[in-house]
Coordinates of N, CA and C in Angstrom, one line a residue:
M11 N 87.8 91.7 151.6 CA 87.4 92.1 150.3 C 88.8 92.6 149.3
K12 N 89.8 93.5 149.5 CA 90.1 94.2 148.8 C 91.6 93.3 148.4
T13 N 91.5 92.7 149.5 CA 92.8 91.6 149.5 C 93.1 90.5 148.0
A14 N 91.6 90.0 148.5 CA 91.3 88.7 146.8 C 91.3 89.0 145.8
S15 N 90.9 90.8 145.6 CA 90.0 91.6 144.4 C 92.1 91.7 144.3
L16 N 92.9 92.4 144.2 CA 93.7 92.5 144.3 C 94.6 91.6 143.0
P17 N 94.8 90.0 143.6 CA 95.1 89.4 142.7 C 94.5 88.8 141.7
L18 N 93.2 89.4 141.5 CA 92.7 89.4 140.6 C 92.8 90.5 139.3
L19 N 93.5 91.8 139.9 CA 93.2 92.4 139.7 C 94.3 92.3 138.8
V20 N 95.8 91.6 139.1 CA 96.9 91.8 138.5 C 96.0 90.4 138.1
L21 N 95.9 89.8 138.2 CA 95.9 88.6 136.9 C 95.2 89.2 136.0
L22 N 94.7 89.8 135.7 CA 94.1 90.6 133.9 C 94.3 91.2 134.0
L23 N 95.2 91.8 135.0 CA 95.9 93.3 134.0 C 97.4 92.4 133.3
G24 N 97.6 91.1 134.2 CA 98.8 90.5 133.0 C 98.4 89.5 131.6
A25 N 97.4 89.1 132.0 CA 96.2 88.9 130.3 C 95.6 89.4 129.4
A26 N 95.6 90.3 129.8 CA 96.0 92.0 128.9 C 97.4 91.7 127.9
L27 N 97.8 92.6 129.6 CA 99.1 92.7 128.3 C 99.6 91.5 127.8
G28 N 99.5 90.9 127.9 CA 99.5 89.0 127.6 C 100.1 88.8 125.9
L29 N 98.4 89.4 125.9 CA 97.3 89.4 124.7 C 98.0 90.5 123.5
T30 N 98.4 91.4 124.1 CA 98.7 92.6 123.3 C 99.9 93.0 121.8
G31 N 99.9 91.4 122.7 CA 101.8 91.3 121.4 C 101.2 89.6 120.6
C32 N 100.0 89.6 120.9 CA 99.1 88.3 120.0 C 98.7 88.5 118.5
N33 N 98.5 90.6 118.4 CA 97.5 90.5 117.3 C 98.7 90.3 116.8
T34 N 98.4 89.3 115.1 CA 98.9 89.6 113.4 C 98.4 90.3 112.7
V35 N 99.4 90.9 111.6 CA 99.5 91.5 110.3 C 99.5 91.0 109.6
A36 N 98.6 90.4 108.6 CA 98.4 90.0 107.5 C 99.9 90.0 106.0
P37 N 100.8 89.4 106.3 CA 102.3 89.3 105.3 C 101.5 90.3 104.6
G38 N 102.7 91.6 103.6 CA 101.4 92.4 102.6 C 103.5 93.2 101.9
P39 N 103.3 93.8 101.3 CA 104.6 94.9 100.8 C 104.6 95.9 101.5
A40 N 105.6 96.4 101.7 CA 106.6 96.4 102.6 C 106.3 98.3 102.4
P41 N 105.8 99.2 102.5 CA 105.4 100.6 102.3 C 107.0 101.0 101.6
L42 N 106.2 101.8 100.6 CA 106.9 103.1 100.2 C 107.6 103.7 100.7
P43 N 108.6 104.2 100.3 CA 110.2 105.6 101.2 C 109.2 106.7 99.8
S44 N 109.1 107.6 100.8 CA 108.2 109.0 101.0 C 109.5 110.3 100.8
V45 N 108.8 111.0 99.8 CA 109.3 112.5 100.1 C 109.0 113.0 101.4
V46 N 109.4 113.3 102.5 CA 108.2 114.3 102.8 C 107.7 116.1 102.8
C47 N 107.6 116.4 102.3 CA 107.3 118.0 101.8 C 106.0 119.3 102.1
T48 N 107.1 120.3 102.5 CA 106.1 121.7 103.6 C 106.5 122.8 102.1
L49 N 105.4 122.8 102.1 CA 104.9 124.3 101.0 C 104.4 124.6 101.6
R50 N 104.9 126.0 101.6 CA 104.7 127.3 102.7 C 105.3 128.2 101.3
C51 N 103.6 129.1 101.4 CA 104.0 130.6 100.6 C 105.3 131.4 101.2
A52 N 105.8 133.0 99.3 CA 106.7 133.4 99.5 C 106.1 134.3 101.0
A53 N 104.8 134.6 100.5 CA 104.2 135.8 101.2 C 103.1 134.9 102.0
P54 N 101.5 136.0 102.8 CA 101.0 135.3 103.8 C 99.3 134.4 102.4
A55 N 98.8 134.1 102.6 CA 97.6 133.8 101.5 C 96.4 132.5 102.0
N56 N 95.8 133.5 101.6 CA 94.7 132.6 102.4 C 94.1 132.1 100.6
L57 N 93.9 130.6 101.3 CA 93.7 130.0 99.5 C 92.3 129.3 99.6
L58 N 91.9 130.1 98.3 CA 90.0 129.6 98.5 C 89.3 128.1 97.7
P59 N 88.6 128.0 98.2 CA 88.3 126.9 98.1 C 88.5 126.4 96.4
G60 N 88.0 124.8 95.9 CA 89.0 124.8 94.3 C 90.0 124.8 94.0
T61 N 91.3 124.7 95.0 CA 91.9 125.4 95.9 C 92.9 124.2 95.3
V62 N 93.8 123.2 93.9 CA 94.7 122.2 93.9 C 95.5 121.9 93.9
M63 N 96.0 121.5 94.7 CA 98.0 121.1 95.6 C 97.8 120.0 94.4
E64 N 99.3 120.7 93.4 CA 100.1 119.6 93.3 C 101.4 119.9 93.0
I65 N 101.9 118.5 93.5 CA 103.8 117.9 93.7 C 104.0 116.8 92.8
R66 N 105.3 116.7 92.6 CA 106.0 115.8 91.6 C 107.2 115.8 91.8
L67 N 107.7 114.5 91.8 CA 108.7 114.2 92.0 C 109.5 113.6 90.4
V68 N 110.4 114.4 90.1 CA 111.3 113.9 88.4 C 112.0 114.3 88.1
D69 N 112.4 113.8 87.7 CA 114.6 113.1 87.6 C 114.7 114.3 86.5
F70 N 115.3 115.5 86.9 CA 115.9 116.5 86.0 C 117.3 116.1 85.9
T71 N 117.5 114.9 85.4 CA 119.2 114.4 85.3 C 118.9 116.0 83.7
Q72 N 118.7 115.4 83.0 CA 119.0 115.8 81.3 C 118.5 117.4 81.2
T73 N 119.3 118.9 81.3 CA 118.6 119.2 81.6 C 117.9 120.1 79.7
D74 N 119.1 119.0 79.1 CA 117.7 119.8 77.3 C 116.3 119.2 77.3
A75 N 115.7 118.7 78.6 CA 115.0 117.3 78.4 C 113.6 117.7 78.8
R76 N 112.3 117.6 78.7 CA 111.3 117.4 80.0 C 111.7 117.0 81.7
P77 N 111.1 117.3 82.1 CA 112.4 116.2 83.6 C 111.0 115.0 83.4
Q78 N 111.4 113.6 83.8 CA 110.6 112.8 83.7 C 109.4 112.4 84.7
V79 N 108.5 112.5 84.9 CA 108.1 112.2 86.7 C 107.9 110.7 86.8
L80 N 107.9 110.2 88.5 CA 108.5 109.4 88.7 C 107.4 109.4 89.6
A81 N 106.4 110.0 90.2 CA 105.4 110.4 91.6 C 104.3 111.8 91.1
E82 N 104.1 111.8 91.8 CA 102.9 112.3 91.3 C 101.1 112.3 92.4
R83 N 101.5 113.8 93.0 CA 100.1 113.6 94.2 C 99.4 115.4 93.9
T84 N 98.0 114.8 93.4 CA 96.6 116.2 94.0 C 96.1 115.8 94.5
E85 N 96.0 117.5 94.9 CA 94.9 116.6 95.9 C 93.8 118.1 96.1
S86 N 92.5 118.6 95.9 CA 91.8 119.4 96.2 C 92.0 120.0 97.0
N87 N 91.5 121.1 97.4 CA 91.4 122.1 99.4 C 92.0 121.8 100.2
P88 N 93.8 121.8 99.7 CA 93.7 121.1 100.6 C 94.2 121.2 101.9
G89 N 93.9 122.6 102.2 CA 93.8 123.7 103.7 C 94.4 124.7 103.8
Q90 N 94.6 124.9 104.2 CA 95.8 126.3 104.3 C 97.4 126.2 104.6
P91 N 98.1 126.9 103.8 CA 99.2 126.8 103.2 C 100.0 126.9 105.7
P92 N 100.7 126.0 106.3 CA 102.1 125.8 105.4 C 101.2 123.5 105.4
L93 N 101.1 123.2 104.1 CA 100.9 122.1 104.3 C 101.6 121.2 104.2
H94 N 101.5 119.6 104.6 CA 101.7 119.2 105.1 C 101.6 117.5 104.2
Y95 N 102.8 117.1 103.0 CA 102.5 115.8 102.4 C 103.3 115.4 102.7
R96 N 103.5 114.1 101.9 CA 103.8 112.7 101.2 C 103.8 112.2 100.4
L97 N 105.3 112.1 99.5 CA 105.1 111.4 97.9 C 106.1 109.9 97.8
P98 N 104.7 109.4 98.0 CA 105.6 108.1 97.6 C 106.2 107.9 96.5
Y99 N 107.3 107.3 96.0 CA 108.2 106.2 95.4 C 108.4 105.0 94.7
N100 N 109.0 104.7 93.6 CA 109.4 103.3 93.5 C 111.1 102.9 94.5
P101 N 111.4 103.2 95.2 CA 112.4 102.8 94.3 C 113.9 102.5 93.8
A102 N 112.9 101.7 93.1 CA 113.2 101.2 91.6 C 113.7 101.8 91.1
S103 N 113.0 103.1 91.2 CA 112.6 103.8 89.6 C 114.2 104.4 90.0
I104 N 114.7 104.6 90.4 CA 116.0 105.3 91.3 C 116.9 104.9 90.5
D105 N 118.1 106.0 89.9 CA 119.4 105.5 89.5 C 120.6 106.1 90.7
P106 N 120.6 106.2 90.9 CA 121.2 106.8 92.0 C 122.5 108.2 91.7
Q107 N 123.2 107.7 90.3 CA 123.5 108.9 89.5 C 123.0 110.2 89.2
H108 N 121.2 109.7 89.3 CA 120.2 110.6 88.1 C 120.3 112.0 89.9
D109 N 119.0 112.9 88.6 CA 118.6 113.9 89.9 C 118.0 114.1 90.2
Y110 N 117.3 114.2 90.9 CA 115.4 114.1 91.8 C 115.4 115.5 92.1
G111 N 114.0 115.9 91.6 CA 113.9 117.2 92.4 C 112.4 116.9 93.0
V112 N 111.6 117.6 93.5 CA 110.1 118.0 93.6 C 110.0 119.8 93.1
E113 N 108.7 119.6 92.0 CA 107.7 120.3 91.6 C 106.4 120.3 92.4
A114 N 106.6 122.0 92.8 CA 105.1 122.4 93.3 C 104.3 123.4 93.3
R115 N 103.1 122.9 92.8 CA 102.3 124.5 93.1 C 100.6 124.5 92.9
L116 N 100.0 125.4 93.1 CA 99.0 125.6 93.8 C 98.1 126.1 92.6
L117 N 97.0 125.6 92.9 CA 96.7 126.3 91.0 C 94.5 126.9 91.3
L118 N 94.0 127.4 90.3 CA 93.1 128.1 91.6 C 92.7 128.5 89.7
K119 N 91.0 127.1 89.7 CA 90.6 126.9 88.5 C 91.5 126.5 86.9
G120 N 92.8 125.6 87.1 CA 93.9 125.7 86.5 C 94.7 126.4 86.2
R121 N 94.3 127.6 87.0 CA 95.2 128.6 86.8 C 96.3 128.2 87.7
P122 N 97.7 128.4 87.2 CA 99.2 128.6 88.6 C 98.4 129.9 90.1
L123 N 98.5 129.4 90.9 CA 98.1 130.8 92.2 C 99.8 131.0 92.6
W124 N 100.3 130.4 93.2 CA 101.6 129.8 93.9 C 102.6 129.0 93.1
V125 N 103.7 128.6 92.6 CA 104.8 127.8 91.6 C 106.0 127.9 93.0
A126 N 106.9 126.7 92.0 CA 108.3 126.1 93.3 C 108.6 126.7 91.8
P127 N 110.1 127.5 91.8 CA 109.6 128.2 91.3 C 111.3 127.0 90.0
S128 N 111.4 126.0 90.4 CA 112.5 125.3 90.0 C 112.0 123.6 91.2
P129 N 113.2 122.3 89.8 CA 112.1 121.3 91.5 C 113.9 121.4 92.8
L130 N 112.9 121.6 93.1 CA 114.2 120.9 94.6 C 114.8 120.1 94.6
P131 N 116.3 120.2 95.0 CA 116.6 118.2 94.7 C 117.0 117.8 95.7
V132 N 116.5 115.8 96.5 CA 116.1 114.4 96.7 C 116.6 113.2 96.5
I133 N 116.6 113.2 97.6 CA 116.8 111.9 97.8 C 118.3 110.9 96.5
T134 N 119.1 111.5 96.1 CA 120.4 111.1 95.7 C 121.4 111.8 96.1
K135 N 122.6 111.8 95.8 CA 123.9 112.6 95.9 C 124.7 112.8 97.1
G136 N 122.9 112.6 98.8 CA 123.4 113.0 99.9 C 121.8 113.9 100.0
R137 N 121.2 114.0 99.2 CA 120.2 115.2 99.4 C 119.3 114.1 100.4
P138 N 118.6 115.6 100.6 CA 117.1 114.8 101.7 C 116.0 114.5 100.9
I139 N 115.1 113.7 101.9 CA 114.1 113.6 101.8 C 113.7 114.2 102.3
V140 N 113.2 115.2 103.6 CA 112.9 116.0 103.7 C 112.4 117.3 103.5
V141 N 111.6 118.7 102.7 CA 112.1 118.9 102.5 C 110.7 120.4 102.2
E142 N 111.4 121.4 102.3 CA 110.5 122.7 102.4 C 110.5 123.7 101.5
L143 N 109.2 122.9 100.4 CA 109.0 124.0 99.0 C 108.3 125.6 99.5
L144 N 109.6 126.9 98.7 CA 108.4 127.8 98.7 C 108.5 128.3 98.2
L145 N 107.3 128.3 98.2 CA 105.7 128.6 96.6 C 106.4 130.2 96.6
Q146 N 106.4 130.5 95.3 CA 106.6 132.0 94.9 C 104.8 132.6 94.0
P147 N 104.3 133.8 93.9 CA 103.6 133.7 93.0 C 104.6 133.4 91.1
P148 N 103.9 132.8 90.6 CA 104.4 132.4 88.7 C 105.0 134.0 88.2
A149 N 104.9 133.7 87.4 CA 106.3 134.7 87.0 C 105.0 134.7 85.6
P150 N 104.7 136.5 85.1 CA 103.9 136.8 84.4 C 104.2 136.2 83.3

């Protein structure tokens, strides 16, 4: 009986493996590229319920103007630091000659608890797309 069941098992296993390659995925747009961000606080922090995390990708090329926002993400109750997020952006909106950066902050009841003091440069001019932001208490 063992000899008869072994070929059947091999046949079933082969059929199962062959079918795994038959799954098709409906065509659609390719996923957008992302900046991968890790947010850490400069000191130990226990975020309270109701905390809101904001991350923005900005064009800060013109230092005399307010940065243009290209992408943003807001998350309520993001958990405890370190926080890990992807910030998708449209590659067609990126000019290789411009300077882009990630801004981040943690808020409670609309008041900043932790902030990135300045945009962390990303994407263009050989800058990374995987970054770690060290958040500081806001300036008084």
